[in-house]
Amino acid sequence: MRPPLWLVLACLVPSVLALMPIAYVALRSIEAGTSGILQDLVRPYTLNLLVNTLTLSVSVTVCAGLIAVAAAWCTERCDLPGRPVWRLVVTLPLAIPAYVSSFAWASLGPWFQEMQGAILILTFYSVPLIYLPVCAALRGLDPNFEDVARSLGLSRSRSFLRVVLPQISPALGAGALLVASHMLAEFGALSFLRVETFTTAIYDQYTAEFNNNAAALLSGVLMLICLPVAFGEAAVRGRRRYARISRGSARLLTPIALGGFTPVVMLALALLAVASFVVPLVTLGFWVWQGSSTGRGIATVVPAMFTSLGYALPGAVLTTVLAIPLVVGSIQFRGWIARVSDRLPYLVHGLPGIVVALAGVFMSIRYLPEVYQSTTLVLLVYAVLFLPLAQSAVRASAELVPRELTDVARSLGKPPLAAFVLAMLPNLAPGIGAALALVALQLMRELTATLLLAPAGVVTLATEFWSYTSDRAYGAAAPFAAALVLISGVPVYLFTMRALRVVERP
Amino acid sequence: MHRNCRDADMTKLTRRALIHAGMGLAAAVAAPAGLARAQATPLILYNGQHRATTEALVAAFTKATGIKVTERNAESPELASQIIEEGARSPADVFFSEQSPPIASLAERGLLGQVDPATLKLIPDKFAARDGTWIGTSVRTRVLTYNKKLITPEQLPKSIMDVASPAYAGKIGYVKQDGFQEQVMAIVHIRGRPAALEWLKTLKANGRAYNGNRIASTAVENGEIAFALSNNYYWYSLAREKGAANLASALYSFPGDDAGNIFNVSAAGMLKTSRNQETAQRFLAFMLSQEGQVAMADTTAEYPVISGVTSPFELAPLSAFTAPVSPADMGSASDAYSLEREAGLI
């Protein structure tokens, strides 16, 4: 079946946007290649970067995946007391920007730096990104499948591996993809932790050599690394269908008794919260208590908060609106164009923020000078940076909608767009809500694109935090970080509630 | 603490007297103000210098001339990269860089215009670009920051060449940005290229790399590492935040005419494509005026570049820094990068 025209057009916009940084990197890399920098790439130093980048990305994704699935299993399927509280506890780290938590941890000593520290800290940070979709998937499972597996003689662990795991694998895969590609691009946290990856080396190229071409060449390599990540997840998901027409069994799942393990699980979850939430907050408190700059700029906290929201909310709406057609197109129409356009943004997600921001400079000043350093441009670049977050969230809902729904609407005489709006869109609501919250959360802490591309004089919580910490005015910086954590709590809470919307049944 | 505050006030008072004395120059700079005041379009400033410093400077400029300044703040290298991508269409009039290499890289690409010769004359040649495309606006020195509990000044290396010797393995921290290139270039000048390469290799083998002077000096303060190569003002900004008496770290300079005793500058220049060149030149001139220098000196522990203005911070006399290489010699320090490449540092 051919996709309708409106969908093709709607997919074109985000695809063109995502292609811009790719084109920029390609252009600059070609320039670099012809000027002989290519040989520079083949050195032990680059190999070292490759090893570090892959070690970090794979380790964090695997560790966060294991912790997230275990935590999701305990809070969803077991008789852990106070489960709603524990769910929030596991998701709280989302409210802390990675650069704040890594600063806090790195100041505890050298053990928490370098690769082991980076893996540890970024794992804590990444757990919620996998935990939430996995929780949602676990809740949606039909217990019948497990009953059948058990009645056929499979043990509990074997039925988990053969029945439960395949069903939560799309959610697990989507979360893992986000974490893996995010780790490729992470910079702020790593700079405190003394780990060198492709992304930090790209920053080095900009900061030490002012060599945009050499930096682009490294970015090109980074995109190649991202390629198998982006398409691999689609392969894991495969062509399986997850949508069901029937509501399935109405029987409720009986929670599994944890028995003697209850205190162990509670202790582990509490430790997770302390590590990822309490340590950074205590550090902020320490700054305020110790700093002579405490109180400086305090009057800007509230206006900066409103500016942060003023950019993050429209940015989240735009990003989500652009993400919907990509997801719908790739699920309902299996052509290669739909698949590639759905994957393009994931490639870009693995690029460092500075590269995407400079691509925005390059493209806008040449082809759209009217929007240069305007709100429009910065919102568009935000979308390029964070489309995949919205896509993953929307996909989680869209996978569950039978495509026949739109067909039915069409057969009742509705034109394609109306059929989509009437039959499909309402079913995407939970995913859209989650996408808005998640993207808004990331946008509030975005720094590089905001500094280079927002209209002059725009002051957000993130820019103020950066500004004061680079003057070492930690006491003055702390309230901005605290405000960031505080307003991040709102989307985190909404996101958690959205993702886990199924009401706790008695 | 209280005593320090009073001292600062005292210095301010004496400086105020100095300003009065230097009013003549200030008046000369502000002379065409009356004309421009009515129609002047705001100056667009890309600022990579510490924001508090630039804000003080801009406030003084606007007060003196009535001209508004629109600031875009980011890290200097990011802004340099941005200007390179913007090319001829850059909206920026003036670029104020925390270090000289980013602005020198713009000069090498032909993106900067000439600074007014009268402005260039206000500072010694060693603080400005050879081709007259940028001016140094304040000076900072390269130093060792050391942790007093981990090492004594007697135990510290006597020369920059010894900092990475096996005796200091695991004790020395270094930062590959912001001042490091200049350090490498100074060693090249004095000891030659092979010695500089060898130095970089031992540094890689025996030293610990940090991703920023701020992070390295915090690591020294926290006792993670005994000492680190850094710029002087990071210690001062920490001292201001926590109180000097509470710090575990201190500053150290090599004795005598060592290649390690060098200075760097913050620098500013006008974009060749600026559509507001007259105002841009006035801003550059103002940066080197008595008022401009005082405004900057009050906010950061750097040395003013014109005589007659002193820093309120207790800085070691600049005369101790017999730098063999000046920022003017440095350019964008591109040879330092090829050496760092050869040594496997970048």
PDB file of C-alpha atoms in Angstrom, chain A residues 131-221:
ATOM      1  CA  TYR A 131      13.008   1.452  33.115  1.00  0.00           C
ATOM      2  CA  LEU A 132       9.933   3.468  32.131  1.00  0.00           C
ATOM      3  CA  PRO A 133       9.212   1.872  28.735  1.00  0.00           C
ATOM      4  CA  VAL A 134       9.914  -1.596  30.170  1.00  0.00           C
ATOM      5  CA  CYS A 135       7.496  -0.969  33.064  1.00  0.00           C
ATOM      6  CA  ALA A 136       4.820   0.138  30.648  1.00  0.00           C
ATOM      7  CA  ALA A 137       5.389  -2.952  28.525  1.00  0.00           C
ATOM      8  CA  LEU A 138       5.259  -5.285  31.535  1.00  0.00           C
ATOM      9  CA  ARG A 139       1.922  -3.836  32.549  1.00  0.00           C
ATOM     10  CA  GLY A 140       0.437  -4.303  29.145  1.00  0.00           C
ATOM     11  CA  LEU A 141       1.298  -7.998  28.971  1.00  0.00           C
ATOM     12  CA  ASP A 142      -1.481 -10.527  28.700  1.00  0.00           C
ATOM     13  CA  PRO A 143      -1.012 -13.055  31.523  1.00  0.00           C
ATOM     14  CA  ASN A 144      -2.434 -15.787  29.297  1.00  0.00           C
ATOM     15  CA  PHE A 145       0.842 -16.200  27.475  1.00  0.00           C
ATOM     16  CA  GLU A 146       2.695 -16.875  30.678  1.00  0.00           C
ATOM     17  CA  ASP A 147      -0.022 -19.232  31.885  1.00  0.00           C
ATOM     18  CA  VAL A 148       0.311 -21.235  28.716  1.00  0.00           C
ATOM     19  CA  ALA A 149       4.093 -21.323  29.024  1.00  0.00           C
ATOM     20  CA  ARG A 150       3.923 -22.474  32.640  1.00  0.00           C
ATOM     21  CA  SER A 151       1.270 -25.092  31.858  1.00  0.00           C
ATOM     22  CA  LEU A 152       3.549 -26.462  29.164  1.00  0.00           C
ATOM     23  CA  GLY A 153       6.089 -27.133  31.889  1.00  0.00           C
ATOM     24  CA  LEU A 154       8.446 -24.195  31.596  1.00  0.00           C
ATOM     25  CA  SER A 155      10.010 -22.974  34.822  1.00  0.00           C
ATOM     26  CA  ARG A 156       9.401 -19.410  35.915  1.00  0.00           C
ATOM     27  CA  SER A 157      12.810 -18.223  34.695  1.00  0.00           C
ATOM     28  CA  ARG A 158      12.472 -20.049  31.375  1.00  0.00           C
ATOM     29  CA  SER A 159       9.029 -18.629  30.795  1.00  0.00           C
ATOM     30  CA  PHE A 160      10.470 -15.180  31.522  1.00  0.00           C
ATOM     31  CA  LEU A 161      13.139 -15.699  28.891  1.00  0.00           C
ATOM     32  CA  ARG A 162      10.886 -17.238  26.271  1.00  0.00           C
ATOM     33  CA  VAL A 163       7.597 -15.418  26.775  1.00  0.00           C
ATOM     34  CA  VAL A 164       8.052 -12.218  28.759  1.00  0.00           C
ATOM     35  CA  LEU A 165      11.376 -11.023  27.388  1.00  0.00           C
ATOM     36  CA  PRO A 166      10.380 -11.201  23.706  1.00  0.00           C
ATOM     37  CA  GLN A 167       7.277  -9.162  24.485  1.00  0.00           C
ATOM     38  CA  ILE A 168       9.126  -6.409  26.334  1.00  0.00           C
ATOM     39  CA  SER A 169      11.999  -6.429  23.851  1.00  0.00           C
ATOM     40  CA  PRO A 170      10.657  -3.532  21.709  1.00  0.00           C
ATOM     41  CA  ALA A 171      10.461  -1.337  24.809  1.00  0.00           C
ATOM     42  CA  LEU A 172      13.848  -2.534  26.016  1.00  0.00           C
ATOM     43  CA  GLY A 173      15.339  -2.018  22.560  1.00  0.00           C
ATOM     44  CA  ALA A 174      13.943   1.481  22.176  1.00  0.00           C
ATOM     45  CA  GLY A 175      15.245   2.531  25.581  1.00  0.00           C
ATOM     46  CA  ALA A 176      18.619   0.912  24.974  1.00  0.00           C
ATOM     47  CA  LEU A 177      18.934   2.626  21.603  1.00  0.00           C
ATOM     48  CA  LEU A 178      18.350   6.007  23.192  1.00  0.00           C
ATOM     49  CA  VAL A 179      20.910   5.343  25.892  1.00  0.00           C
ATOM     50  CA  ALA A 180      23.522   3.962  23.479  1.00  0.00           C
ATOM     51  CA  SER A 181      23.267   6.843  21.021  1.00  0.00           C
ATOM     52  CA  HIS A 182      23.139   9.364  23.854  1.00  0.00           C
ATOM     53  CA  MET A 183      26.369   7.948  25.277  1.00  0.00           C
ATOM     54  CA  LEU A 184      28.073   8.508  21.925  1.00  0.00           C
ATOM     55  CA  ALA A 185      27.235  12.204  22.154  1.00  0.00           C
ATOM     56  CA  GLU A 186      27.687  12.765  25.906  1.00  0.00           C
ATOM     57  CA  PHE A 187      30.112  15.541  26.644  1.00  0.00           C
ATOM     58  CA  GLY A 188      29.254  17.608  29.700  1.00  0.00           C
ATOM     59  CA  ALA A 189      29.472  14.716  32.133  1.00  0.00           C
ATOM     60  CA  LEU A 190      32.585  13.192  30.616  1.00  0.00           C
ATOM     61  CA  SER A 191      34.614  16.369  30.823  1.00  0.00           C
ATOM     62  CA  PHE A 192      34.503  16.116  34.616  1.00  0.00           C
ATOM     63  CA  LEU A 193      35.349  12.422  34.509  1.00  0.00           C
ATOM     64  CA  ARG A 194      38.465  12.573  32.348  1.00  0.00           C
ATOM     65  CA  VAL A 195      37.297  10.034  29.775  1.00  0.00           C
ATOM     66  CA  GLU A 196      38.248  10.617  26.159  1.00  0.00           C
ATOM     67  CA  THR A 197      35.720   9.562  23.562  1.00  0.00           C
ATOM     68  CA  PHE A 198      35.074  10.645  20.004  1.00  0.00           C
ATOM     69  CA  THR A 199      32.830  13.374  21.304  1.00  0.00           C
ATOM     70  CA  THR A 200      35.385  14.829  23.701  1.00  0.00           C
ATOM     71  CA  ALA A 201      38.005  14.610  20.929  1.00  0.00           C
ATOM     72  CA  ILE A 202      35.675  16.520  18.633  1.00  0.00           C
ATOM     73  CA  TYR A 203      35.414  19.228  21.285  1.00  0.00           C
ATOM     74  CA  ASP A 204      39.207  19.188  21.533  1.00  0.00           C
ATOM     75  CA  GLN A 205      39.419  19.800  17.797  1.00  0.00           C
ATOM     76  CA  TYR A 206      37.185  22.825  18.155  1.00  0.00           C
ATOM     77  CA  THR A 207      38.756  24.149  21.326  1.00  0.00           C
ATOM     78  CA  ALA A 208      42.414  23.516  20.574  1.00  0.00           C
ATOM     79  CA  GLU A 209      42.678  23.695  16.829  1.00  0.00           C
ATOM     80  CA  PHE A 210      39.685  25.667  15.569  1.00  0.00           C
ATOM     81  CA  ASN A 211      39.678  23.059  12.847  1.00  0.00           C
ATOM     82  CA  ASN A 212      36.055  22.571  11.875  1.00  0.00           C
ATOM     83  CA  ASN A 213      37.002  20.171   9.085  1.00  0.00           C
ATOM     84  CA  ALA A 214      38.986  17.801  11.287  1.00  0.00           C
ATOM     85  CA  ALA A 215      36.171  17.906  13.819  1.00  0.00           C
ATOM     86  CA  ALA A 216      33.669  17.061  11.095  1.00  0.00           C
ATOM     87  CA  LEU A 217      35.774  14.105  10.027  1.00  0.00           C
ATOM     88  CA  LEU A 218      35.686  12.676  13.554  1.00  0.00           C
ATOM     89  CA  SER A 219      31.931  13.369  13.614  1.00  0.00           C
ATOM     90  CA  GLY A 220      31.621  11.357  10.424  1.00  0.00           C
ATOM     91  CA  VAL A 221      33.291   8.402  12.132  1.00  0.00           C
TER      92      VAL A 221
END
